[in-house]
Amino acid sequence: MNYLNKRKSAFGYALKGLKAFFRDEDHPKVHAIAGILVVILGFSFSLNSIEWIAVIFCIALVLSFEAINSALEQLTDIASPSYLESAGKVKDIAAGAVLISSIAAGIIGLIIFVPKFLEILP
């Protein structure tokens, strides 16, 4: 198999993973809806380039951490089908990473959007 076919296959696997991620997990749907709402707000307030970069990065970061968290949960369930405290700790730490990125994204969203809301208030 040549290089381009290998890359095409790898891209296909990634798309398959994203499909499973959004189909089988609940939290990605919540994060995606929040991201869509933020993008709509961004268009409504005509964000500048730097603000768009921050918004897109935040959305991607939260979804990426959520994907890693979901993958680690799946892997942990395979490796430890019965309860182990250490397996639970792995899941909790991965969930904590999602929480950290979500809080950071929320703070960045406030920094960007609160002044814009204040501008339209009488």
PDB file of C-alpha atoms in Angstrom:
ATOM      1  CA  MET A   1       0.000   0.000   0.000  1.00  0.00           C
ATOM      2  CA  ASN A   2       1.483   3.338  -0.995  1.00  0.00           C
ATOM      3  CA  TYR A   3       1.812   6.395   1.202  1.00  0.00           C
ATOM      4  CA  LEU A   4      -1.328   8.195  -0.046  1.00  0.00           C
ATOM      5  CA  ASN A   5      -3.515   5.119   0.411  1.00  0.00           C
ATOM      6  CA  LYS A   6      -2.203   4.699   3.956  1.00  0.00           C
ATOM      7  CA  ARG A   7      -3.039   8.339   4.737  1.00  0.00           C
ATOM      8  CA  LYS A   8      -6.497   7.896   3.203  1.00  0.00           C
ATOM      9  CA  SER A   9      -7.085   4.829   5.374  1.00  0.00           C
ATOM     10  CA  ALA A  10      -5.877   6.651   8.483  1.00  0.00           C
ATOM     11  CA  PHE A  11      -8.236   9.538   7.724  1.00  0.00           C
ATOM     12  CA  GLY A  12     -11.076   7.043   7.287  1.00  0.00           C
ATOM     13  CA  TYR A  13     -10.336   5.505  10.696  1.00  0.00           C
ATOM     14  CA  ALA A  14     -10.354   8.947  12.284  1.00  0.00           C
ATOM     15  CA  LEU A  15     -13.738   9.738  10.722  1.00  0.00           C
ATOM     16  CA  LYS A  16     -15.038   6.366  11.917  1.00  0.00           C
ATOM     17  CA  GLY A  17     -13.852   7.253  15.427  1.00  0.00           C
ATOM     18  CA  LEU A  18     -15.536  10.675  15.322  1.00  0.00           C
ATOM     19  CA  LYS A  19     -18.777   9.073  14.158  1.00  0.00           C
ATOM     20  CA  ALA A  20     -18.679   6.620  17.070  1.00  0.00           C
ATOM     21  CA  PHE A  21     -17.704   9.425  19.457  1.00  0.00           C
ATOM     22  CA  PHE A  22     -20.740  11.549  18.613  1.00  0.00           C
ATOM     23  CA  ARG A  23     -23.124   8.618  18.144  1.00  0.00           C
ATOM     24  CA  ASP A  24     -22.305   6.621  21.277  1.00  0.00           C
ATOM     25  CA  GLU A  25     -21.374   9.266  23.846  1.00  0.00           C
ATOM     26  CA  ASP A  26     -23.604  11.903  25.457  1.00  0.00           C
ATOM     27  CA  HIS A  27     -21.155  14.619  26.496  1.00  0.00           C
ATOM     28  CA  PRO A  28     -19.786  15.323  23.011  1.00  0.00           C
ATOM     29  CA  LYS A  29     -23.286  16.257  21.901  1.00  0.00           C
ATOM     30  CA  VAL A  30     -23.564  18.778  24.751  1.00  0.00           C
ATOM     31  CA  HIS A  31     -20.150  20.264  23.944  1.00  0.00           C
ATOM     32  CA  ALA A  32     -20.950  20.386  20.224  1.00  0.00           C
ATOM     33  CA  ILE A  33     -24.255  22.193  20.848  1.00  0.00           C
ATOM     34  CA  ALA A  34     -22.449  24.688  23.091  1.00  0.00           C
ATOM     35  CA  GLY A  35     -19.809  25.161  20.393  1.00  0.00           C
ATOM     36  CA  ILE A  36     -22.457  25.765  17.721  1.00  0.00           C
ATOM     37  CA  LEU A  37     -24.174  28.353  19.943  1.00  0.00           C
ATOM     38  CA  VAL A  38     -20.855  30.116  20.520  1.00  0.00           C
ATOM     39  CA  VAL A  39     -20.168  30.178  16.769  1.00  0.00           C
ATOM     40  CA  ILE A  40     -23.617  31.690  16.177  1.00  0.00           C
ATOM     41  CA  LEU A  41     -22.853  34.310  18.851  1.00  0.00           C
ATOM     42  CA  GLY A  42     -19.491  34.920  17.212  1.00  0.00           C
ATOM     43  CA  PHE A  43     -21.140  35.704  13.876  1.00  0.00           C
ATOM     44  CA  SER A  44     -23.740  37.855  15.639  1.00  0.00           C
ATOM     45  CA  PHE A  45     -21.034  39.942  17.299  1.00  0.00           C
ATOM     46  CA  SER A  46     -18.640  39.958  14.302  1.00  0.00           C
ATOM     47  CA  LEU A  47     -15.663  38.573  16.183  1.00  0.00           C
ATOM     48  CA  ASN A  48     -12.237  39.659  15.009  1.00  0.00           C
ATOM     49  CA  SER A  49      -9.585  37.174  13.847  1.00  0.00           C
ATOM     50  CA  ILE A  50      -7.955  36.758  17.258  1.00  0.00           C
ATOM     51  CA  GLU A  51     -11.307  36.183  18.944  1.00  0.00           C
ATOM     52  CA  TRP A  52     -12.228  33.579  16.300  1.00  0.00           C
ATOM     53  CA  ILE A  53      -8.900  31.827  16.850  1.00  0.00           C
ATOM     54  CA  ALA A  54      -9.584  31.682  20.594  1.00  0.00           C
ATOM     55  CA  VAL A  55     -13.167  30.440  20.110  1.00  0.00           C
ATOM     56  CA  ILE A  56     -12.219  27.761  17.588  1.00  0.00           C
ATOM     57  CA  PHE A  57      -9.268  26.645  19.705  1.00  0.00           C
ATOM     58  CA  CYS A  58     -11.459  26.388  22.813  1.00  0.00           C
ATOM     59  CA  ILE A  59     -14.124  24.357  21.020  1.00  0.00           C
ATOM     60  CA  ALA A  60     -11.493  22.036  19.549  1.00  0.00           C
ATOM     61  CA  LEU A  61      -9.678  21.710  22.877  1.00  0.00           C
ATOM     62  CA  VAL A  62     -12.792  20.744  24.848  1.00  0.00           C
ATOM     63  CA  LEU A  63     -13.974  18.272  22.196  1.00  0.00           C
ATOM     64  CA  SER A  64     -10.474  16.790  21.943  1.00  0.00           C
ATOM     65  CA  PHE A  65     -10.200  16.291  25.693  1.00  0.00           C
ATOM     66  CA  GLU A  66     -13.681  14.777  25.709  1.00  0.00           C
ATOM     67  CA  ALA A  67     -12.624  12.355  22.948  1.00  0.00           C
ATOM     68  CA  ILE A  68      -9.491  11.372  24.877  1.00  0.00           C
ATOM     69  CA  ASN A  69     -11.580  10.942  28.018  1.00  0.00           C
ATOM     70  CA  SER A  70     -14.056   8.715  26.178  1.00  0.00           C
ATOM     71  CA  ALA A  71     -11.251   6.627  24.687  1.00  0.00           C
ATOM     72  CA  LEU A  72      -9.596   6.200  28.090  1.00  0.00           C
ATOM     73  CA  GLU A  73     -12.920   5.186  29.636  1.00  0.00           C
ATOM     74  CA  GLN A  74     -13.438   2.559  26.924  1.00  0.00           C
ATOM     75  CA  LEU A  75      -9.897   1.266  27.316  1.00  0.00           C
ATOM     76  CA  THR A  76     -10.176   1.201  31.102  1.00  0.00           C
ATOM     77  CA  ASP A  77     -13.412  -0.787  30.889  1.00  0.00           C
ATOM     78  CA  ILE A  78     -11.672  -3.334  28.642  1.00  0.00           C
ATOM     79  CA  ALA A  79      -8.590  -3.570  30.852  1.00  0.00           C
ATOM     80  CA  SER A  80     -10.559  -3.700  34.097  1.00  0.00           C
ATOM     81  CA  PRO A  81     -14.048  -5.159  33.602  1.00  0.00           C
ATOM     82  CA  SER A  82     -14.485  -5.505  37.363  1.00  0.00           C
ATOM     83  CA  TYR A  83     -14.150  -2.491  39.631  1.00  0.00           C
ATOM     84  CA  LEU A  84     -10.641  -1.444  40.570  1.00  0.00           C
ATOM     85  CA  GLU A  85      -9.955   1.729  42.499  1.00  0.00           C
ATOM     86  CA  SER A  86      -6.995   2.528  40.250  1.00  0.00           C
ATOM     87  CA  ALA A  87      -9.185   2.145  37.122  1.00  0.00           C
ATOM     88  CA  GLY A  88     -11.692   4.544  38.633  1.00  0.00           C
ATOM     89  CA  LYS A  89      -8.882   6.985  39.337  1.00  0.00           C
ATOM     90  CA  VAL A  90      -7.818   6.883  35.669  1.00  0.00           C
ATOM     91  CA  LYS A  91     -11.380   7.723  34.614  1.00  0.00           C
ATOM     92  CA  ASP A  92     -11.673  10.501  37.195  1.00  0.00           C
ATOM     93  CA  ILE A  93      -8.396  12.119  36.133  1.00  0.00           C
ATOM     94  CA  ALA A  94      -9.401  12.023  32.460  1.00  0.00           C
ATOM     95  CA  ALA A  95     -12.765  13.577  33.339  1.00  0.00           C
ATOM     96  CA  GLY A  96     -10.892  16.232  35.317  1.00  0.00           C
ATOM     97  CA  ALA A  97      -8.934  17.150  32.199  1.00  0.00           C
ATOM     98  CA  VAL A  98     -12.218  17.764  30.377  1.00  0.00           C
ATOM     99  CA  LEU A  99     -13.405  19.906  33.282  1.00  0.00           C
ATOM    100  CA  ILE A 100     -10.211  21.995  33.245  1.00  0.00           C
ATOM    101  CA  SER A 101     -10.501  22.643  29.508  1.00  0.00           C
ATOM    102  CA  SER A 102     -14.214  23.449  29.842  1.00  0.00           C
ATOM    103  CA  ILE A 103     -13.614  25.950  32.640  1.00  0.00           C
ATOM    104  CA  ALA A 104     -10.807  27.598  30.659  1.00  0.00           C
ATOM    105  CA  ALA A 105     -13.052  27.765  27.566  1.00  0.00           C
ATOM    106  CA  GLY A 106     -15.815  29.311  29.667  1.00  0.00           C
ATOM    107  CA  ILE A 107     -13.494  31.959  31.070  1.00  0.00           C
ATOM    108  CA  ILE A 108     -12.191  32.789  27.591  1.00  0.00           C
ATOM    109  CA  GLY A 109     -15.788  32.985  26.376  1.00  0.00           C
ATOM    110  CA  LEU A 110     -16.616  35.439  29.158  1.00  0.00           C
ATOM    111  CA  ILE A 111     -13.563  37.566  28.320  1.00  0.00           C
ATOM    112  CA  ILE A 112     -14.642  37.719  24.681  1.00  0.00           C
ATOM    113  CA  PHE A 113     -18.419  38.010  24.961  1.00  0.00           C
ATOM    114  CA  VAL A 114     -19.184  39.973  28.155  1.00  0.00           C
ATOM    115  CA  PRO A 115     -17.760  43.247  26.755  1.00  0.00           C
ATOM    116  CA  LYS A 116     -19.751  42.698  23.557  1.00  0.00           C
ATOM    117  CA  PHE A 117     -22.969  42.223  25.529  1.00  0.00           C
ATOM    118  CA  LEU A 118     -22.166  45.304  27.615  1.00  0.00           C
ATOM    119  CA  GLU A 119     -21.785  47.363  24.411  1.00  0.00           C
ATOM    120  CA  ILE A 120     -25.383  46.628  23.369  1.00  0.00           C
ATOM    121  CA  LEU A 121     -26.924  47.381  26.741  1.00  0.00           C
ATOM    122  CA  PRO A 122     -28.452  50.831  27.163  1.00  0.00           C
TER     123      PRO A 122
END
